[in-house]
mmCIF file of C-alpha atoms and ligand atoms in Angstrom:
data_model
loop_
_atom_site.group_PDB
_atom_site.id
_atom_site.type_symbol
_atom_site.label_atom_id
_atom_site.label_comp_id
_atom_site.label_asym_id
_atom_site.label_seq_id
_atom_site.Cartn_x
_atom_site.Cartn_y
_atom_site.Cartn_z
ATOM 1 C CA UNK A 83 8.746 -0.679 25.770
ATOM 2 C CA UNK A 84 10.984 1.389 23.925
ATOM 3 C CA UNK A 85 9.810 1.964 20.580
ATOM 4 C CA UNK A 86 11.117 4.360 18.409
ATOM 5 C CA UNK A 87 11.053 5.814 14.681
ATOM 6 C CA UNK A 88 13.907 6.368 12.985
ATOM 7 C CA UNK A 89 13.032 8.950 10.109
ATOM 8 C CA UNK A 90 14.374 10.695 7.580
ATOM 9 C CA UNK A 91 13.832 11.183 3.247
ATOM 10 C CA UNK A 92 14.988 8.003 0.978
ATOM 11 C CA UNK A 93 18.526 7.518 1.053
ATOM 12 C CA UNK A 94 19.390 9.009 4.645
ATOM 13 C CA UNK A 95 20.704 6.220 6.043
ATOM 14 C CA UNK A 96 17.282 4.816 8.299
ATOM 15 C CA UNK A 97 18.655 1.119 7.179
ATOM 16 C CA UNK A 98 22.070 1.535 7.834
ATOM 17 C CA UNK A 99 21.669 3.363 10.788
ATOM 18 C CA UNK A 100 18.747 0.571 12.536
ATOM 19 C CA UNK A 101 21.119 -2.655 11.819
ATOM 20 C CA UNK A 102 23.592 -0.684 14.552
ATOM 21 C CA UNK A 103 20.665 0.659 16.921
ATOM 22 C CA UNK A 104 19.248 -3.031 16.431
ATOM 23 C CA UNK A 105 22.227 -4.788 17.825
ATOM 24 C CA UNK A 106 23.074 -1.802 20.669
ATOM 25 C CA UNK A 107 19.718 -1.586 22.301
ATOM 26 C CA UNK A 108 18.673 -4.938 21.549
ATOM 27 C CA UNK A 109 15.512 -4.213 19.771
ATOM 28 C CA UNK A 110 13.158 -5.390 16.985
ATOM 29 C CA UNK A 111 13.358 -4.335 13.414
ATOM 30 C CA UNK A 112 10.448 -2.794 11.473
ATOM 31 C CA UNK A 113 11.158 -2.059 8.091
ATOM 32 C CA UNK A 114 8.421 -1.724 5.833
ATOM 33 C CA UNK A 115 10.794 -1.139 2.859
ATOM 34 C CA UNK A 116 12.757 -4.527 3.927
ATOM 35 C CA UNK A 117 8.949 -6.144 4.237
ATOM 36 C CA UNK A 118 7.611 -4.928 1.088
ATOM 37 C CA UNK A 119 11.169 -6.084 -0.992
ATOM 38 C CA UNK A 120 10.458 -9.231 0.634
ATOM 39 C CA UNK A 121 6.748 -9.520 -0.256
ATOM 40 C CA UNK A 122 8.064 -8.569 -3.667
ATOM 41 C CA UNK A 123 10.575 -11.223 -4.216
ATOM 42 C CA UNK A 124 8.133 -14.099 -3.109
ATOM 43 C CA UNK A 125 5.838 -12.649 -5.990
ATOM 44 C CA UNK A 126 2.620 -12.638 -3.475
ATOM 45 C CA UNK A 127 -0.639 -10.807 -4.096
ATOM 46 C CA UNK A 128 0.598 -7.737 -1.917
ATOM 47 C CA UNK A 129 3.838 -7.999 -3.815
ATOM 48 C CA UNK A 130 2.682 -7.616 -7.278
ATOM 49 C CA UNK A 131 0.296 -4.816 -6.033
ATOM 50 C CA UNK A 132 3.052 -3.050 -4.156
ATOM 51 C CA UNK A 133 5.622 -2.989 -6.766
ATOM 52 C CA UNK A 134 3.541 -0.772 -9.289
ATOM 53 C CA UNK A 135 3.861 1.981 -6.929
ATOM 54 C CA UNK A 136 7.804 1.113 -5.873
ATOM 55 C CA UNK A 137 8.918 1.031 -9.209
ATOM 56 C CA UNK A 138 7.698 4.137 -10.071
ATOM 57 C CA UNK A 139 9.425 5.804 -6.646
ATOM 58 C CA UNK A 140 5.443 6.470 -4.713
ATOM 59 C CA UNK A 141 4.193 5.503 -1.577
ATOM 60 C CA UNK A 142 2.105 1.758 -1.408
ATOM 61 C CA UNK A 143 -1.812 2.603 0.139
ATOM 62 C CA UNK A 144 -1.748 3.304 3.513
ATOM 63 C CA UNK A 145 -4.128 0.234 4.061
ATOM 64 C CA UNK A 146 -1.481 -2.155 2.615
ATOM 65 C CA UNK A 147 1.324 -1.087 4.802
ATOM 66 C CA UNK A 148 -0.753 -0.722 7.983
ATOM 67 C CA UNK A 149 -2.137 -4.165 7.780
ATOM 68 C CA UNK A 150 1.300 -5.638 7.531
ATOM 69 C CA UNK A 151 2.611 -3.835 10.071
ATOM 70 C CA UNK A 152 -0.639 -4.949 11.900
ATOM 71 C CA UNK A 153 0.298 -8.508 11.666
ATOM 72 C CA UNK A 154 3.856 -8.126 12.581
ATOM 73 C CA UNK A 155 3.266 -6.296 15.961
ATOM 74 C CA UNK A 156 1.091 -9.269 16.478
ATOM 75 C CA UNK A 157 3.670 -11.739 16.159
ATOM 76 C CA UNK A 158 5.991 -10.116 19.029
ATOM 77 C CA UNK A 159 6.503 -12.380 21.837
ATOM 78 C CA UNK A 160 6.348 -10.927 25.668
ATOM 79 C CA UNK A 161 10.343 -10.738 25.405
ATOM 80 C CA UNK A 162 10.153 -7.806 22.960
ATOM 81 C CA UNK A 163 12.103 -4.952 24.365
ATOM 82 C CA UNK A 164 10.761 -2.522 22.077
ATOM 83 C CA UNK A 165 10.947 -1.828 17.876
ATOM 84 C CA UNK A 166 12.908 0.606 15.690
ATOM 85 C CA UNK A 167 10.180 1.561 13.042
ATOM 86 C CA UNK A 168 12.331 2.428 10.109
ATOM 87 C CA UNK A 169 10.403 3.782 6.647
ATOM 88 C CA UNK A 170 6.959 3.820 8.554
ATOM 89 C CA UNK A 171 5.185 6.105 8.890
ATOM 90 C CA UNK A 172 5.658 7.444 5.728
ATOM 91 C CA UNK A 173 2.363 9.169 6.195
ATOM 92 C CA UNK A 174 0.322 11.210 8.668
ATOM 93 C CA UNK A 175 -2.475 8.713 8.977
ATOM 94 C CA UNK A 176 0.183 5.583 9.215
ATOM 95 C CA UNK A 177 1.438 7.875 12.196
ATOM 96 C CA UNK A 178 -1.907 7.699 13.551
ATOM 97 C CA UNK A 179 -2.451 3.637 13.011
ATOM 98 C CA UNK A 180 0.631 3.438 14.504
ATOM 99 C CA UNK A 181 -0.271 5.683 17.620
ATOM 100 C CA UNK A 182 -3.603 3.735 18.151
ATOM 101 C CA UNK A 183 -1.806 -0.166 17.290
ATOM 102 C CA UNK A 184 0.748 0.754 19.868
ATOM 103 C CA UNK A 185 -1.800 2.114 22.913
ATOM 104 C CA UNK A 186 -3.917 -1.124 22.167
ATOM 105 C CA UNK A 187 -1.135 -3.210 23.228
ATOM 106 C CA UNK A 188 -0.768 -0.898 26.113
ATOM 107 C CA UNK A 189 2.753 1.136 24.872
ATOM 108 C CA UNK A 190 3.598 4.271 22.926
ATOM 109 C CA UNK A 191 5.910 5.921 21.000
ATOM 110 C CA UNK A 192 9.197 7.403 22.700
ATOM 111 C CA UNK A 193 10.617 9.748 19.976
ATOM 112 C CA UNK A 194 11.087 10.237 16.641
ATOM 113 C CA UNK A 195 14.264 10.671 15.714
ATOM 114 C CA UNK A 196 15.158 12.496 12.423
ATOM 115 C CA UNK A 197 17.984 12.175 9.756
ATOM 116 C CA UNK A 198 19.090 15.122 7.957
ATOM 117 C CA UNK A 199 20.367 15.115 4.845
ATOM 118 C CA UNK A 200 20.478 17.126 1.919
ATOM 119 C CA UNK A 201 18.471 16.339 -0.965
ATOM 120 C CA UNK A 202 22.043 16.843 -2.995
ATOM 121 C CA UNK A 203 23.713 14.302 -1.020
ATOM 122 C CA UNK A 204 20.290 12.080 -0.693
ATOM 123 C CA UNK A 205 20.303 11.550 -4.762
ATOM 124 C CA UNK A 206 24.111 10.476 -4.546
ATOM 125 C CA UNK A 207 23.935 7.457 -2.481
ATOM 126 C CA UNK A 208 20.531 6.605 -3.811
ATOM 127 C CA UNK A 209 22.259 6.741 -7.469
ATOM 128 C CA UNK A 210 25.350 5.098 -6.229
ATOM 129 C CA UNK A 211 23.432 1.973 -4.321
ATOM 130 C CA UNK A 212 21.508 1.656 -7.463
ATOM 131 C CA UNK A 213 24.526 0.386 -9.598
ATOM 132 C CA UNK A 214 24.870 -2.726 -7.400
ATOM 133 C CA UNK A 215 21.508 -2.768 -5.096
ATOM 134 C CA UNK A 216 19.003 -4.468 -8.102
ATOM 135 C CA UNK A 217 16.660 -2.338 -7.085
ATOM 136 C CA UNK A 218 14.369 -0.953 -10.148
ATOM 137 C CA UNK A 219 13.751 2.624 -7.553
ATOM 138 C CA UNK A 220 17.618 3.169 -7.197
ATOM 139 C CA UNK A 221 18.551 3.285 -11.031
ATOM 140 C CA UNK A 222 16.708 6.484 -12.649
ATOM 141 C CA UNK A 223 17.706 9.894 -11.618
ATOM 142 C CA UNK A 224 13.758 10.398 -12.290
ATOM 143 C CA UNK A 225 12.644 8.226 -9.858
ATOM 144 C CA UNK A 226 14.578 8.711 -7.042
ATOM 145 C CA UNK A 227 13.354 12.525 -7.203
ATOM 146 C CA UNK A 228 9.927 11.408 -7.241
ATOM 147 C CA UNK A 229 10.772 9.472 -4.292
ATOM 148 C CA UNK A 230 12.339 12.578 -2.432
ATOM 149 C CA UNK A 231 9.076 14.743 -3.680
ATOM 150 C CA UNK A 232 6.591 11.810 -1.842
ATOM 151 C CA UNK A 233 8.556 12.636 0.994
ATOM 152 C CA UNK A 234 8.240 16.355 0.885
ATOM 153 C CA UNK A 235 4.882 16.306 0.300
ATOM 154 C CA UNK A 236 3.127 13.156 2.046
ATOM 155 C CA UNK A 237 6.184 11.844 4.974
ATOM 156 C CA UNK A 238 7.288 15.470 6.335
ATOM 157 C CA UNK A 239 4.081 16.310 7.833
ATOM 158 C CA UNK A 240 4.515 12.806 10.169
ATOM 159 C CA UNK A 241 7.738 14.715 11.564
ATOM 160 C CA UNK A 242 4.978 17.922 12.578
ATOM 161 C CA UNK A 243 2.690 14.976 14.017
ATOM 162 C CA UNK A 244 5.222 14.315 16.350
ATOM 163 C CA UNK A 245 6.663 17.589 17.348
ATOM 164 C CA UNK A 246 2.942 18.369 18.535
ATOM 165 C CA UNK A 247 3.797 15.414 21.213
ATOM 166 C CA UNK A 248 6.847 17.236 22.082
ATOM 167 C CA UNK A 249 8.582 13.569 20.630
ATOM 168 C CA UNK A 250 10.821 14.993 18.285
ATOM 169 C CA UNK A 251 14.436 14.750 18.233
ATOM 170 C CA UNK A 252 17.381 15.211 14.912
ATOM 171 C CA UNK A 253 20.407 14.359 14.119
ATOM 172 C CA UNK A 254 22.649 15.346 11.259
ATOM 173 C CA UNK A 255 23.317 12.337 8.820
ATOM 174 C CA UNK A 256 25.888 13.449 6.810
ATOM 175 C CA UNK A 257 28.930 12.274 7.903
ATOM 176 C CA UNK A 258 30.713 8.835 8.460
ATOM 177 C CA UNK A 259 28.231 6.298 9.634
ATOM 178 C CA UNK A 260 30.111 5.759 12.707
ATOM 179 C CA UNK A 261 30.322 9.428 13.750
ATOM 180 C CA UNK A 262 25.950 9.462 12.350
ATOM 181 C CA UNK A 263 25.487 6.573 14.732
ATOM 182 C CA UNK A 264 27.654 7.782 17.992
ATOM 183 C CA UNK A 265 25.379 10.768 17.736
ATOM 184 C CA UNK A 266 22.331 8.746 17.472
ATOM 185 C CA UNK A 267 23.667 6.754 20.778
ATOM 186 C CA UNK A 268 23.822 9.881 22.740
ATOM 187 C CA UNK A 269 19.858 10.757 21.637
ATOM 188 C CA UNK A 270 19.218 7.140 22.481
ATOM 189 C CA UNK A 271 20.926 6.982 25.889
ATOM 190 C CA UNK A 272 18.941 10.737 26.921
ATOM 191 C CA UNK A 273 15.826 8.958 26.063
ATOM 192 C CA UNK A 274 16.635 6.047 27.956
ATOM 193 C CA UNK A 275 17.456 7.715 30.956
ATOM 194 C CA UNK A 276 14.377 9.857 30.298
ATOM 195 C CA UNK A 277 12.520 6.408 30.735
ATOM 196 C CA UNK A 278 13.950 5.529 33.398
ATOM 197 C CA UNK A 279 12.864 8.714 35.620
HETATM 198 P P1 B4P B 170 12.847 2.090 1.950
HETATM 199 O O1 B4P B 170 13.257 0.688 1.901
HETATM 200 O O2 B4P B 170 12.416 2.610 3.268
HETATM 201 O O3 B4P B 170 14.079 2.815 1.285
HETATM 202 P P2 B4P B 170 15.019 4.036 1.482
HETATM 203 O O4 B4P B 170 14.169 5.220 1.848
HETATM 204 O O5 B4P B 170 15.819 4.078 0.229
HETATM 205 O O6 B4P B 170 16.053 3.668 2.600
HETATM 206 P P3 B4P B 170 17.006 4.286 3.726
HETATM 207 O O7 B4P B 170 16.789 5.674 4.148
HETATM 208 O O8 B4P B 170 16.841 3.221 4.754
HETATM 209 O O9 B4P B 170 18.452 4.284 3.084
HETATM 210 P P4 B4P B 170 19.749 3.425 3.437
HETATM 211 O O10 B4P B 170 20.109 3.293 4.860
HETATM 212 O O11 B4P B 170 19.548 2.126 2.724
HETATM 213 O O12 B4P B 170 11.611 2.357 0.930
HETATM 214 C C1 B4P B 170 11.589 1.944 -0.432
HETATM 215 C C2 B4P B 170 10.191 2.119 -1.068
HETATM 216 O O13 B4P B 170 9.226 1.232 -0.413
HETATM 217 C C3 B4P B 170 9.542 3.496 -0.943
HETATM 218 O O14 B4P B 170 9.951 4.388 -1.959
HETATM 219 C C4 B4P B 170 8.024 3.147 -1.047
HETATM 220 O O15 B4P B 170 7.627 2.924 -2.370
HETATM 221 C C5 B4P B 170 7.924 1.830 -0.310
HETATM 222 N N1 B4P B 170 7.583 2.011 1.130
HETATM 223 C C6 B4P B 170 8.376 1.665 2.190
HETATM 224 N N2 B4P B 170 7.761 1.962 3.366
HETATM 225 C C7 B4P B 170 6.557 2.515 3.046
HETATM 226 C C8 B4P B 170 5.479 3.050 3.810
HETATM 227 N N3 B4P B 170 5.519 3.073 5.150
HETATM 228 N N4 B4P B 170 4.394 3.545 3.146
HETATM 229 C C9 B4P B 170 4.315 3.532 1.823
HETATM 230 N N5 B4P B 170 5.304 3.044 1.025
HETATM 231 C C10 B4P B 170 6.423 2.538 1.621
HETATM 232 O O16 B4P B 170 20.878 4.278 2.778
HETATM 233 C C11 B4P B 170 20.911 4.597 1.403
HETATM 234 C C12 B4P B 170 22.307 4.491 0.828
HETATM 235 O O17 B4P B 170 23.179 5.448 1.436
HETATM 236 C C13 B4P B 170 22.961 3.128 1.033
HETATM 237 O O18 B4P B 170 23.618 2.754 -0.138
HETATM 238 C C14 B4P B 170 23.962 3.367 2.161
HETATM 239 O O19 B4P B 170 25.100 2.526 2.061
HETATM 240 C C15 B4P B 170 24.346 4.813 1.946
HETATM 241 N N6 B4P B 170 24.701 5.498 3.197
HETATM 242 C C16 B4P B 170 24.097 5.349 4.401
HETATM 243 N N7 B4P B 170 24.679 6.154 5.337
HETATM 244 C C17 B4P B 170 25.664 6.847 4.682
HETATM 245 C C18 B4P B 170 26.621 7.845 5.091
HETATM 246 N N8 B4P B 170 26.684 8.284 6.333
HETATM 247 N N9 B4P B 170 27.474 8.341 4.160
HETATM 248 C C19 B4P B 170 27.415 7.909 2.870
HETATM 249 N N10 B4P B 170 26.536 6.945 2.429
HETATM 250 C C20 B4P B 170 25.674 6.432 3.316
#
């Protein structure tokens, strides 16, 4: 399977960037960001609990996020090519759920591949999304740099988990998205042929 993480801080384009990968490499979509909205607007237990740390720009308990992503690996059917994991793992031990959910059903990780952005540019689009996106984490300039400190301090160390398994790989995403994503192709197509051999 191919089954990779697209990474990077809040804002650096891990959405944008998997609906293109998604339709490319024919993949699944992870997205516990996208999973969590969408716990959110249904108003579920999870939802309720999750939005008291969302709205306030933290990470949701490990536990909560790694049981849902639990359940959705589960669901796969045997056509599954692989997944884009996009905004998990956001923290060292979801990097190691992941590692051990992904050699029980007999697969691993490929790479990580990394985003990088400045936190200058980061808080721009963030600030910018938030005037049309709804979304209470997009509107305060406060929140969205507690958001970008979670990720210094909890999701960074996941890109260090990685590099230890020699499955690290980065691309610059500043730029326009086309040029971000025909640079994420080429890192995509290495690994591929990596596979292959
Ligand atoms: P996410 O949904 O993952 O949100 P994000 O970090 O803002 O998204 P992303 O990097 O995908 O940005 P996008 O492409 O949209 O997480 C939201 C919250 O959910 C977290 O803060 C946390 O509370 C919780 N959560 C999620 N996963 C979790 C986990 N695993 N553990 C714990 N908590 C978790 O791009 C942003 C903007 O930039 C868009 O407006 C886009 O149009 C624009 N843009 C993209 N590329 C651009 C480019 N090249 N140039 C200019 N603008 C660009």
């Amino acid at each position: 399977m191919i089954n990779i993480i697209l990474f990077g801080p809040p804002g650096s384009g891990k959405g944008t960037q998997s609906a293109k990968l998604l339709e490319k490499y024919k993949l699944s979509h992870l997205s516990t960001g996208d999973l969590l909205r969408d716990q959110l607007k249904r108003e579920t237990k999870l939802g309720l609990e999750a939005k008291k740390f969302m709205d306030k720009g933290l990470l949701v308990p490990d536990e909560v996020v790694i049981g849902m992503i639990e359940s959705k690996l589960d669901e796969a059917g045997p056509d599954t090519k692989g997944f884009i994991f996009d905004g998990f793992p956001r923290t060292v031990e979801q990097a190691k759920a992941l590692d051990d959910l992904l050699t029980k059903k007999g697969t691993s990780l490929m790479s990580l591949i990394a985003l990088e952005v400045t936190q200058e540019e980061l808080v721009k689009r963030i600030l910018l999304r938030g005037e049309t996106s709804g979304r209470a984490d997009d509107r305060d300039r406060a929140t969205v740099m507690k958001r970008v400190q979670e990720y210094d301090n909890k999701t960074a160390p996941v890109a260090d988990h990685y590099k230890s398994q020699g499955k690290y790989n980065a691309v610059q995403g500043i730029g326009s998205i086309d040029q971000i994503f025909g640079n994420l192709s080429l890192v995509m197509d290495d690994l591929m042929v990596a596979n292959r051999s």
